[in-house]
């Protein structure tokens, strides 16, 4: 039975700064999961990392700039509206706003390694299907991570894609 349920992708993070790797996995997700659109949810601060390099406003502007030709990618900043920077709270908010939609939460394998340290990480699949993208040097660890063993197989998907050897931390070094 075919369903016309709206499918929304979510890529969250500090985007400090945004780069072509973010665009690359966004495009794969849009195509592979037949997403209606994808939101980049920019947070002021990652709860597990030190202070951001770029100010929030600059990261929002850079993200809008890099995605301006992408018709199905939208930039959102929800920290003030949700009063939280935690993925669990943001996804809870988005699910309430889009109750009939199927949500897909995208992340890199590097983040999935420490996913078990995130607030309410075991409850996140109740709001969104977790989509983990391969990352050079991280995939093997991600596939053996605590989250990979504790979450149900139906809660997450691993996507092996061409590795783009770029990261926000690598860009900040230059």
C-alpha atoms as one frame of an Amber mdcrd trajectory, in Angstrom:
protein
   0.000   0.000   0.000   1.490   3.307  -1.078   1.500   6.133   1.427   1.643
   9.855   0.779   3.105  10.568   4.195   5.402  13.576   4.188   9.072  12.691
   4.745  11.311  15.288   6.383  15.066  15.079   6.828  16.851  16.775   9.698
  20.555  17.480   9.874  21.390  19.110  13.160  24.572  20.616  14.483  26.612
  23.719  14.980  27.709  23.869  11.313  30.906  25.528  12.505  31.375  26.150
   9.541  29.008  24.483   7.048  30.744  22.698   4.151  30.260  20.548   1.039
  30.159  17.378   3.165  26.917  18.645   4.722  25.512  19.338   1.237  26.675
  15.936  -0.010  24.913  13.855   2.664  21.853  16.110   2.418  21.534  15.389
  -1.307  22.006  11.644  -0.768  19.317  11.616   1.940  16.872  13.632  -0.179
  17.207  11.141  -3.023  17.611   7.843  -1.129  14.716   8.392   1.300  12.490
  10.403  -1.098  12.392  13.313   1.353  10.014  16.179   0.659  12.614  18.524
   2.135  15.492  18.636   4.569  16.138  21.070   7.415  19.532  22.033   8.713
  18.880  22.782  12.373  21.687  25.027  13.549  22.360  25.057  17.266  24.199
  27.718  19.197  26.402  25.215  21.014  27.018  21.475  20.940  26.515  20.225
  24.524  29.476  17.823  24.127  31.951  20.300  22.601  33.791  23.458  23.538
  32.748  26.942  22.449  31.910  27.429  18.771  34.482  29.080  16.525  31.999
  31.201  14.538  29.118  33.156  16.093  25.652  31.661  15.589  24.527  34.449
  13.235  27.585  33.911  11.015  26.941  30.146  10.839  23.311  30.739   9.893
  24.363  33.176   7.156  27.081  30.805   5.852  24.588  27.924   5.840  22.019
  29.949   3.900  24.738  30.941   1.443  26.000  27.402   0.800  22.438  26.050
   0.342  20.942  28.900  -1.700  20.827  26.771  -4.893  19.342  23.779  -3.064
  15.554  24.071  -3.360  14.790  21.354  -0.793  17.234  22.361   1.964  16.086
  24.905   4.539  18.033  26.516   7.378  16.419  26.758  10.804  17.538  27.999
  14.210  15.218  26.703  16.934  17.203  27.074  20.190  15.106  30.038  21.372
  11.783  28.568  20.248  12.492  25.156  21.789  14.522  26.625  24.665  17.022
  23.821  24.196  19.955  22.784  22.043  19.474  19.070  22.675  18.514  16.873
  19.741  15.866  15.048  21.771  14.005  18.285  22.612  14.355  19.662  19.084
  13.036  16.449  17.527  10.181  16.369  20.038   9.247  19.920  18.986   9.511
  19.092  15.262   7.434  15.927  15.650   4.672  17.914  17.379   4.718  20.450
  14.534   4.773  17.675  11.897   2.842  14.890  13.637   1.835  13.113  10.446
   5.305  13.260   8.852   8.042  10.672   9.011  11.262  12.269  10.300  14.792
  11.181   9.386  17.631  12.395  11.600  20.971  12.456   9.753  24.389  12.190
  11.368  27.923  11.190  10.540  29.496   7.979  11.841  31.796  10.121  14.016
  28.764  11.360  15.980  27.179   7.924  16.216  30.220   6.660  18.167  29.269
   8.884  21.125  25.528   8.887  20.495  24.981   7.062  23.803  26.175  10.238
  25.597  23.381  12.362  24.118  20.411  13.386  26.254  17.609  10.785  25.999
  19.416   9.062  23.129  17.398   5.845  23.426  14.157   7.817  22.957  15.287
   9.702  19.832  14.109   6.881  17.488  10.564   7.402  18.778  10.652  10.742
  16.923  12.898  10.035  13.946  14.642   7.263  12.056  18.392   7.694  12.622
  20.441   7.757   9.438  24.181   7.289   9.976  26.503   8.240   7.120  29.921
   6.639   6.760  32.929   8.827   7.601  36.516   7.960   6.848  38.228   6.645
   9.964  35.001   6.395  12.013  32.707   3.859  10.375  34.140   0.697  11.948
  33.900   2.211  15.445  30.386   3.480  14.769  29.204   0.044  13.686  30.562
  -1.412  16.956  29.385   1.478  19.148  27.185   1.240  22.221  24.312   2.816
  20.283  24.629   0.291  17.443  24.278  -2.530  19.962  21.589  -1.033  22.224
  19.223   0.448  19.636  16.874  -1.804  17.667  18.042  -2.507  14.101  14.816
  -0.903  12.870  15.678   2.381  14.662  18.664   3.265  12.508  20.099   2.917
   9.025  23.758   2.944   8.036  24.473   4.587   4.665  27.784   3.786   3.036
  28.660   6.644   0.757  31.727   8.059  -0.908  33.842   9.622   1.806  34.414
  13.331   1.473  37.453  13.965   3.620  36.335  17.291   5.037  35.049  18.385
   8.397  34.299  21.630  10.158  37.217  21.047  12.566  39.583  20.499   9.613
  38.413  23.745   7.989  38.920  25.677  11.249  42.592  24.611  11.320  43.285
  26.703   8.202
